[in-house]
mmCIF file of C-alpha atoms in Angstrom:
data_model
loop_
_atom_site.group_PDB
_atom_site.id
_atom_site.type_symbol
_atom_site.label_atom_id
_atom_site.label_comp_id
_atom_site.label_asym_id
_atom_site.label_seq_id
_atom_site.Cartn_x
_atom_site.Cartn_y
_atom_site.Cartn_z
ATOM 1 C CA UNK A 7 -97.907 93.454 -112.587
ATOM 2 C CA UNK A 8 -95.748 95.257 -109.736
ATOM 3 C CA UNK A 9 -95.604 94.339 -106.240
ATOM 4 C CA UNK A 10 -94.387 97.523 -104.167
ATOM 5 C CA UNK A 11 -90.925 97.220 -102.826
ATOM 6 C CA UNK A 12 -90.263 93.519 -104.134
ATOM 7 C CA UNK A 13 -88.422 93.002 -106.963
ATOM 8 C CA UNK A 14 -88.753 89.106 -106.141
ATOM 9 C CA UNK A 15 -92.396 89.317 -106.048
ATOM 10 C CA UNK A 16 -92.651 91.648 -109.450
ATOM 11 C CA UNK A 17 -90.484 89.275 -111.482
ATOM 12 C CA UNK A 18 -92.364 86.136 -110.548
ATOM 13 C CA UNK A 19 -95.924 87.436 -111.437
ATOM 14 C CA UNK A 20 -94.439 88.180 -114.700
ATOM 15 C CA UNK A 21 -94.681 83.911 -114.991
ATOM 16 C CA UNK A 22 -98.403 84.507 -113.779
ATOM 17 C CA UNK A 23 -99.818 87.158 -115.008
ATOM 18 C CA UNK A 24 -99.795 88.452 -118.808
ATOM 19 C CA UNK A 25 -98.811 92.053 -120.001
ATOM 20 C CA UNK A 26 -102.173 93.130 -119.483
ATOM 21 C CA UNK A 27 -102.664 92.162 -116.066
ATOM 22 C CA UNK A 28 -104.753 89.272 -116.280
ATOM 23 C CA UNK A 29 -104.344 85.602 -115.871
ATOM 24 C CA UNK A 30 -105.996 82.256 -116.478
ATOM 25 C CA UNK A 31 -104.984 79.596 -113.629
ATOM 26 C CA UNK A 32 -105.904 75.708 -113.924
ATOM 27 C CA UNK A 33 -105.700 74.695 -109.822
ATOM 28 C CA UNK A 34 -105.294 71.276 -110.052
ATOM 29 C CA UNK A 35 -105.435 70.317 -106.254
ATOM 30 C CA UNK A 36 -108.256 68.435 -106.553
ATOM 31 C CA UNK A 37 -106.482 64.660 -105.635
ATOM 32 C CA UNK A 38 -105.711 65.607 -101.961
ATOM 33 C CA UNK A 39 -109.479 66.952 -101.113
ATOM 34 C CA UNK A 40 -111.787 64.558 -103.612
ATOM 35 C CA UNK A 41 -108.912 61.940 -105.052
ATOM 36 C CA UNK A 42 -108.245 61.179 -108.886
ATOM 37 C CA UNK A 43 -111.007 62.231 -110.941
ATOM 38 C CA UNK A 44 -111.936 62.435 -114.328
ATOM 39 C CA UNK A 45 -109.347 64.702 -115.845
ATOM 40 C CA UNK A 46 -106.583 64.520 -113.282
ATOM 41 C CA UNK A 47 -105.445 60.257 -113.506
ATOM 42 C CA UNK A 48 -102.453 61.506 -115.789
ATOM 43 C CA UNK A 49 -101.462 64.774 -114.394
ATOM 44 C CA UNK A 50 -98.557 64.916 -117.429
ATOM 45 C CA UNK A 51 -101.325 64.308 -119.932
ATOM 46 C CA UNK A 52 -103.439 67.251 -118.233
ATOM 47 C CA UNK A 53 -100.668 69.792 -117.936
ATOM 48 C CA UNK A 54 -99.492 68.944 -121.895
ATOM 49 C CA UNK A 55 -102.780 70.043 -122.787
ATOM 50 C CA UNK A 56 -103.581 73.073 -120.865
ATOM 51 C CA UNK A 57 -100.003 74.006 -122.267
ATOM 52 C CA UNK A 58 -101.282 73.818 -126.099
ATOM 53 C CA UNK A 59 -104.148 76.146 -125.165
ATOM 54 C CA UNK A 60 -102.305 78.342 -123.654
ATOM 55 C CA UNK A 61 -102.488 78.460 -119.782
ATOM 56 C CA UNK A 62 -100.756 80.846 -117.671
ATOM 57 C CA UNK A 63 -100.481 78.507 -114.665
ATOM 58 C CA UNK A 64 -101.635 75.964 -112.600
ATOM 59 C CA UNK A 65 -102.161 74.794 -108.837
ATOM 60 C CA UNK A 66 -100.208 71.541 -107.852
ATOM 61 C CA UNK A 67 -99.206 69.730 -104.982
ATOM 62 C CA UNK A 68 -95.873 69.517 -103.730
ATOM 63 C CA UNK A 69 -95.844 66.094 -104.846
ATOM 64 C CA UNK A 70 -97.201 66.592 -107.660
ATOM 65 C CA UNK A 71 -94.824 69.346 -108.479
ATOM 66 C CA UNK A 72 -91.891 67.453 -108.071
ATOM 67 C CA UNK A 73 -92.939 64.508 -110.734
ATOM 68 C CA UNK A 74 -95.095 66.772 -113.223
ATOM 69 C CA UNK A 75 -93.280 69.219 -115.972
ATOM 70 C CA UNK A 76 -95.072 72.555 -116.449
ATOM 71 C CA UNK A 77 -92.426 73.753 -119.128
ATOM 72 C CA UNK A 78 -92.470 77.256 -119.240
ATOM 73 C CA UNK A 79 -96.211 77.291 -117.802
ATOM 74 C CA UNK A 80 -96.267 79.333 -114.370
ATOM 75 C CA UNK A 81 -95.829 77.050 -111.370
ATOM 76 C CA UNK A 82 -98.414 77.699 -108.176
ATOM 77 C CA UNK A 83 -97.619 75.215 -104.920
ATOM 78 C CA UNK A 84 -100.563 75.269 -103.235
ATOM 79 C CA UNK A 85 -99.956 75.053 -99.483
ATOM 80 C CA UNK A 86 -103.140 73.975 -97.707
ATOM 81 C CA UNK A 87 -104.715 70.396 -97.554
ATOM 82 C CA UNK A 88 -107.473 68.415 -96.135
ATOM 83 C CA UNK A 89 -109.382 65.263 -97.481
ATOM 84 C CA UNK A 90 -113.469 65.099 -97.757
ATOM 85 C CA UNK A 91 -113.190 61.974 -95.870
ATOM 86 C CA UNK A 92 -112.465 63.802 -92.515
ATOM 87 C CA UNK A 93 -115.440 64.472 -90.919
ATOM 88 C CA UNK A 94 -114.089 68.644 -90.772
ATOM 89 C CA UNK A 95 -113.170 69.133 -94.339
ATOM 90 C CA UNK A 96 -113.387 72.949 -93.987
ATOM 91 C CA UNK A 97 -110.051 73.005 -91.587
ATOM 92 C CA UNK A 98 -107.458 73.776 -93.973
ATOM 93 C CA UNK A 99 -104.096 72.866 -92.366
ATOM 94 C CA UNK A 100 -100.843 73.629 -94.219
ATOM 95 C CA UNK A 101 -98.740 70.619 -95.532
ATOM 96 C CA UNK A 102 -95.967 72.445 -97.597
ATOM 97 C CA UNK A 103 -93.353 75.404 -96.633
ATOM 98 C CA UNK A 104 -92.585 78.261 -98.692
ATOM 99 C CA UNK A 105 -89.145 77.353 -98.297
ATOM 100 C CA UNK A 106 -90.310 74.022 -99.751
ATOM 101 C CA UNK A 107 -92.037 75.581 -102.936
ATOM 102 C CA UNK A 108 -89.007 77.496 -103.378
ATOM 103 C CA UNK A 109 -86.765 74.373 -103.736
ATOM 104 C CA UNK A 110 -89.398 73.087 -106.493
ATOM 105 C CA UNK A 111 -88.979 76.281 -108.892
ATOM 106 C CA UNK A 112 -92.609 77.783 -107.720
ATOM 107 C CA UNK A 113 -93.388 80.713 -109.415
ATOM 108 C CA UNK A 114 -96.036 81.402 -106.646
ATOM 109 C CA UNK A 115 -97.541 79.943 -103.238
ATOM 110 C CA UNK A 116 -101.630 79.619 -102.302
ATOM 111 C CA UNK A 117 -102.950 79.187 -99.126
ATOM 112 C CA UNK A 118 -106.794 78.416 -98.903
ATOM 113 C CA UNK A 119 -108.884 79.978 -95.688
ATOM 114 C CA UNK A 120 -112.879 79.410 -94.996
ATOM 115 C CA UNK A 121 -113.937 82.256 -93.563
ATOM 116 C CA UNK A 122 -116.816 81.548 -91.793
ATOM 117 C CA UNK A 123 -115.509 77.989 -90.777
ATOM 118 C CA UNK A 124 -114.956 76.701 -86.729
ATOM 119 C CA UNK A 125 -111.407 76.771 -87.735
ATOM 120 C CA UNK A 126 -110.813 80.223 -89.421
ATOM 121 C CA UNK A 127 -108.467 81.764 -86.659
ATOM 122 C CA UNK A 128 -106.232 78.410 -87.454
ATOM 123 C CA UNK A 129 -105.907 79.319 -90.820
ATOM 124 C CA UNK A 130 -106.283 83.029 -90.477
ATOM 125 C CA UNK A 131 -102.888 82.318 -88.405
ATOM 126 C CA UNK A 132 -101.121 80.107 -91.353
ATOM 127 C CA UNK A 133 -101.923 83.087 -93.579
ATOM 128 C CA UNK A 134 -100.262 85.491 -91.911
ATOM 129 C CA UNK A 135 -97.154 83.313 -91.361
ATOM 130 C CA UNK A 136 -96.704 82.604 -94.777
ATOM 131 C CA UNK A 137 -97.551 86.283 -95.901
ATOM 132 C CA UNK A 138 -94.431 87.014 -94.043
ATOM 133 C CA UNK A 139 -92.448 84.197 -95.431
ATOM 134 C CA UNK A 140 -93.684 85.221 -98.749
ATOM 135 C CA UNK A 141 -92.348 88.679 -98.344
ATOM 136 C CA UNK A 142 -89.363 87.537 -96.720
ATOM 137 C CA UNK A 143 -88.292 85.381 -100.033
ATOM 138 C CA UNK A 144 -90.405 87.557 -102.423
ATOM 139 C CA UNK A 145 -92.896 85.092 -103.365
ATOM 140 C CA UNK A 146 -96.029 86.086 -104.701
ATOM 141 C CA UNK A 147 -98.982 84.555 -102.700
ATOM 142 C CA UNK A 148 -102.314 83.656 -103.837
ATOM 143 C CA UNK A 149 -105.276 83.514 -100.770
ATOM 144 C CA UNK A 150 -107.898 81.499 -101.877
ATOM 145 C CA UNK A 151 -110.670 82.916 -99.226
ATOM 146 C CA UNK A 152 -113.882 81.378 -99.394
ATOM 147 C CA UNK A 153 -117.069 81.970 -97.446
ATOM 148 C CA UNK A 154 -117.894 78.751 -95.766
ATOM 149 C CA UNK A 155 -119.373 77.751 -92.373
ATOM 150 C CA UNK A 156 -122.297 77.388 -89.998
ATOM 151 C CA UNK A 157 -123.223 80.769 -90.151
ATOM 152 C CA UNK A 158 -122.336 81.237 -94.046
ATOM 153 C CA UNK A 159 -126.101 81.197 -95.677
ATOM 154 C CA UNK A 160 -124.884 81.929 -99.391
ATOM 155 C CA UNK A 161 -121.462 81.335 -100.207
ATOM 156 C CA UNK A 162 -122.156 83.558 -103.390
ATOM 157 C CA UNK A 163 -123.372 86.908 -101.070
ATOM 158 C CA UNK A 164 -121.788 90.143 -101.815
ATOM 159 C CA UNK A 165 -121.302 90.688 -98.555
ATOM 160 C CA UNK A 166 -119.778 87.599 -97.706
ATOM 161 C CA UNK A 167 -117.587 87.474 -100.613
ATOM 162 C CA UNK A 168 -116.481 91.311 -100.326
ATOM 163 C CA UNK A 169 -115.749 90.890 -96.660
ATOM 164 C CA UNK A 170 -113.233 87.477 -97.028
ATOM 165 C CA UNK A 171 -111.739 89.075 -100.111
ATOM 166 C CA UNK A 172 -111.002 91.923 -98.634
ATOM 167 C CA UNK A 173 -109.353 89.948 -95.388
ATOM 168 C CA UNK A 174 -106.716 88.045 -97.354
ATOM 169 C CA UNK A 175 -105.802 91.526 -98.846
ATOM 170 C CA UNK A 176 -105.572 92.791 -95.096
ATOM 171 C CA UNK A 177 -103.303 89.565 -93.872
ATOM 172 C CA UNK A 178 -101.043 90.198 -96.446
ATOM 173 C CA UNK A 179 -101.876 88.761 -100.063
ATOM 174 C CA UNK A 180 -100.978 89.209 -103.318
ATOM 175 C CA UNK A 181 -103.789 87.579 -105.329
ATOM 176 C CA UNK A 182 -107.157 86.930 -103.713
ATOM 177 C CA UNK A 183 -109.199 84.059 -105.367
ATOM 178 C CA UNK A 184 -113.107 83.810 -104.015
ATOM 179 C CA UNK A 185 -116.390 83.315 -106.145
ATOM 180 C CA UNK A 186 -118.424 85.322 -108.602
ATOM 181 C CA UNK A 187 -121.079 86.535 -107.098
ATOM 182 C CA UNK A 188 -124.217 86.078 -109.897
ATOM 183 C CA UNK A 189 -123.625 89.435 -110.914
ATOM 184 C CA UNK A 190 -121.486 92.442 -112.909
ATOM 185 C CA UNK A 191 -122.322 95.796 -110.557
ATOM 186 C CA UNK A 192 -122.349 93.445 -107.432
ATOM 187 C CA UNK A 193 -119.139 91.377 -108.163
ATOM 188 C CA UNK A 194 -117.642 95.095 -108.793
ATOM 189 C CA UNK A 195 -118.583 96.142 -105.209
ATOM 190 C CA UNK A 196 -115.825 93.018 -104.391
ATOM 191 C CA UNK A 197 -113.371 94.004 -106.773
ATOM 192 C CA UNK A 198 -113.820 97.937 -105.453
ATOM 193 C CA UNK A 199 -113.476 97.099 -101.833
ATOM 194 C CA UNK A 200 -110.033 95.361 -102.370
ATOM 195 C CA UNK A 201 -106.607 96.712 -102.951
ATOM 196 C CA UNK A 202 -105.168 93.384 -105.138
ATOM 197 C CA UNK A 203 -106.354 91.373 -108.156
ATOM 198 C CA UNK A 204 -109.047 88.946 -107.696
ATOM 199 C CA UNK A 205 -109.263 86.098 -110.127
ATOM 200 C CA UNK A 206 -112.963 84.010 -109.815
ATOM 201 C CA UNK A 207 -112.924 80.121 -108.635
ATOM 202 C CA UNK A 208 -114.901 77.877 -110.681
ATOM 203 C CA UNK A 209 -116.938 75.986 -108.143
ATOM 204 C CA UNK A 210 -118.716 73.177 -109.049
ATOM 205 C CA UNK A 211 -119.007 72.039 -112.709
ATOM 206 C CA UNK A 212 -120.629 73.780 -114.749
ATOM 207 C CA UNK A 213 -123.912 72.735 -116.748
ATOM 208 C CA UNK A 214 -122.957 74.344 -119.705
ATOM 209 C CA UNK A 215 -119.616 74.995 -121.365
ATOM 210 C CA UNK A 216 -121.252 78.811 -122.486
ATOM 211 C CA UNK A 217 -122.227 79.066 -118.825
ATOM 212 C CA UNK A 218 -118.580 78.992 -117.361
ATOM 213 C CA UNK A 219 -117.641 81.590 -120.519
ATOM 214 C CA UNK A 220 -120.527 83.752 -119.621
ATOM 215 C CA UNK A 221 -119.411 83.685 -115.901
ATOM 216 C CA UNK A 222 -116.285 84.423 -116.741
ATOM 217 C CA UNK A 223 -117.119 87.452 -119.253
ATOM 218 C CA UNK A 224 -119.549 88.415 -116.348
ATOM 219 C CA UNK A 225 -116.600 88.533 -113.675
ATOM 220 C CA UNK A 226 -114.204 90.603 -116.211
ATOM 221 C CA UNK A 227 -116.528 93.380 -116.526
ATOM 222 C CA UNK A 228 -116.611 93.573 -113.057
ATOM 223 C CA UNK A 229 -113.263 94.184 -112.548
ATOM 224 C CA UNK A 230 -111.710 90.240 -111.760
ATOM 225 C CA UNK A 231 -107.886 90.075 -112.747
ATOM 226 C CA UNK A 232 -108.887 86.844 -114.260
ATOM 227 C CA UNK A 233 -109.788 83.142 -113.051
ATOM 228 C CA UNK A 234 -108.176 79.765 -111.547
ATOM 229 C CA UNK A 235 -110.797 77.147 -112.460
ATOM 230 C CA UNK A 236 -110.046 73.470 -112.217
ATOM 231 C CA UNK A 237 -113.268 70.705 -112.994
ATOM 232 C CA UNK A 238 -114.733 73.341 -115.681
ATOM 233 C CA UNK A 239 -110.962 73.179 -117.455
ATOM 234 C CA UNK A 240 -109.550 69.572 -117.042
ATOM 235 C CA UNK A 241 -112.950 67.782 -117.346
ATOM 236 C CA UNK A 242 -114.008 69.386 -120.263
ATOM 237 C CA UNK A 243 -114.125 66.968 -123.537
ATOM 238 C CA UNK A 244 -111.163 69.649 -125.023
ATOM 239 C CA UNK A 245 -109.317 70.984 -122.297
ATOM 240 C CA UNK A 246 -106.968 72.839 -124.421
ATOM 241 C CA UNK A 247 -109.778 74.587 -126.178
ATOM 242 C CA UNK A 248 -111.356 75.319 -122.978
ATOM 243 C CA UNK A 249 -108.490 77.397 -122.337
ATOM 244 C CA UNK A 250 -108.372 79.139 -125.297
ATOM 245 C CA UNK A 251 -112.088 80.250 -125.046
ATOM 246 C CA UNK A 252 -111.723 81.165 -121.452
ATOM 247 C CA UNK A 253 -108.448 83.318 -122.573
ATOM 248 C CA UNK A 254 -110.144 85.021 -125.318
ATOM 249 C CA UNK A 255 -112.559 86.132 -123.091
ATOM 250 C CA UNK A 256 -109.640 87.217 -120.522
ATOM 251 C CA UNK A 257 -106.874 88.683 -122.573
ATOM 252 C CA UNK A 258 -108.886 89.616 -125.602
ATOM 253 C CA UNK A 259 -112.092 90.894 -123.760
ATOM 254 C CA UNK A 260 -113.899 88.156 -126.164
ATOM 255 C CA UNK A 261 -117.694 87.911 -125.909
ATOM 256 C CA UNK A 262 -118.491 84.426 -124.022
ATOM 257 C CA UNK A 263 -120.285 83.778 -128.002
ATOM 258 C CA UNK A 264 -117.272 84.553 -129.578
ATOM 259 C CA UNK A 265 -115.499 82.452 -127.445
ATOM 260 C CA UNK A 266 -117.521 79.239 -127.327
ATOM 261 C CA UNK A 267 -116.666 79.443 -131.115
ATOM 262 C CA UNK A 268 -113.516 78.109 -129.755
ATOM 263 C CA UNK A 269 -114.956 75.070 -128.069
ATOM 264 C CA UNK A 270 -116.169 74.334 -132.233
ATOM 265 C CA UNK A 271 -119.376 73.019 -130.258
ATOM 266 C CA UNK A 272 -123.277 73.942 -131.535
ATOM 267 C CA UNK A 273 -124.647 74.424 -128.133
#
């Protein structure tokens, strides 16, 4: 994967994206918004198993970063923070520098916006700023722009969805990360109406394993450069299989069947 006129930014997404253009992302941010769940008390543990399956990168912390070893797994800082004990978890503030993701070896930066939310003009504003920085030190950045707010009916609309995709692209992105929207032909009017890669988020867990595989077929054929799902991954019984299933389906354009064959489960 090229970035135009950054050398910087080309030879980093080589540590975040495959030959082929795709990516599978474990974000594993989770302990700043809902605290140490099931998956995430031994973040070493975690990463050493996403590794054996084959990840192409994960989401940490700052903190996090500094204490955890990837190995040669791509490295994504995420930038943005807020707890769901504040009574206005939506307002993303930033809590990390690129500058500072720099000094831990990232590989990549993410910023998170909700578009919709009482606060999207503050974090509209930290996106730009660290689009520049990002351009400045040639550091790929992931947006992950969601639809969420008062007036946000469906987080899963097309129109919703196609719109904040297609403003992190505008502010200066290099990855956009938002959710599937239910289906193939509308989830392609997203990927059509934006200029970068856009990898699917994972939302809540899933009820099924095959229902995160089929979501994630489903989002391929319409054109996503991939995923970065977190509960789905590092909750799962097998984490390391998970990611092998979801990368078959990714890398190998394997059917969400084929792939659950991975899992070795009868459901």
């Amino acid at each position: 994967m090229n970035s135009p006129m950054n050398p910087g930014k080309t030879r980093r997404l080589t540590k975040i994206f495959q030959p082929d253009n795709h990516t599978v992302i474990v974000p594993m941010d989770h302990g700043v918004s809902v605290g140490p769940i099931k998956g995430i008390e031994n973040m070493q543990t975690t990463v050493n198993q996403l590794n054996k399956g084959g990840v192409d990168a994960v989401v940490l912390h700052k903190g996090l970063a500094k204490r955890v070893d990837v190995g040669k797994t791509g490295l994504i800082v995420h930038l943005s923070a807020i707890s769901n004990l504040t009574p206005n978890c939506n307002n993303k503030v930033q809590v990390c520098t690129v500058a500072e993701a720099i000094r831990l070896g990232a590989d990549a930066v993410s910023v998170h916006v909700n578009v919709g939310a009482e606060t999207e003009h503050k974090m509209l504003k930290v996106l730009g700023k660290v689009a520049d920085e990002c351009d400045v030190y040639g550091m790929p950045l992931l947006a992950m722009m969601y639809p969420r707010g008062p007036n946000i009916k469906n987080e899963h609309a097309v129109e919703a969805v196609a719109h904040a995709a297609r403003l992190g692209a505008e502010l200066g992105a290099d990855i956009i990360k938002t959710n599937y929207t239910g289906t193939v032909e509308s989830f392609k009017t997203v990927t059509e109406g934006c200029p970068i890669p856009i990898i699917i988020a994972g939302g809540p867990k899933a009820k099924t394993p095959l229902d995160m595989l089929q979501t994630t077929y489903e989002s391929m054929q319409g054109g996503a450069a991939g995923l970065s799902i977190g509960r789905n991954v590092f909750q799962h019984e097998n984490p390391a299989a998970m990611v092998q299933a979801l990368s078959a389906i990714v890398h190998k354009n394997a059917s969400a069947e084929q792939a659950k064959k991975l899992l070795g489960e009868a459901r």
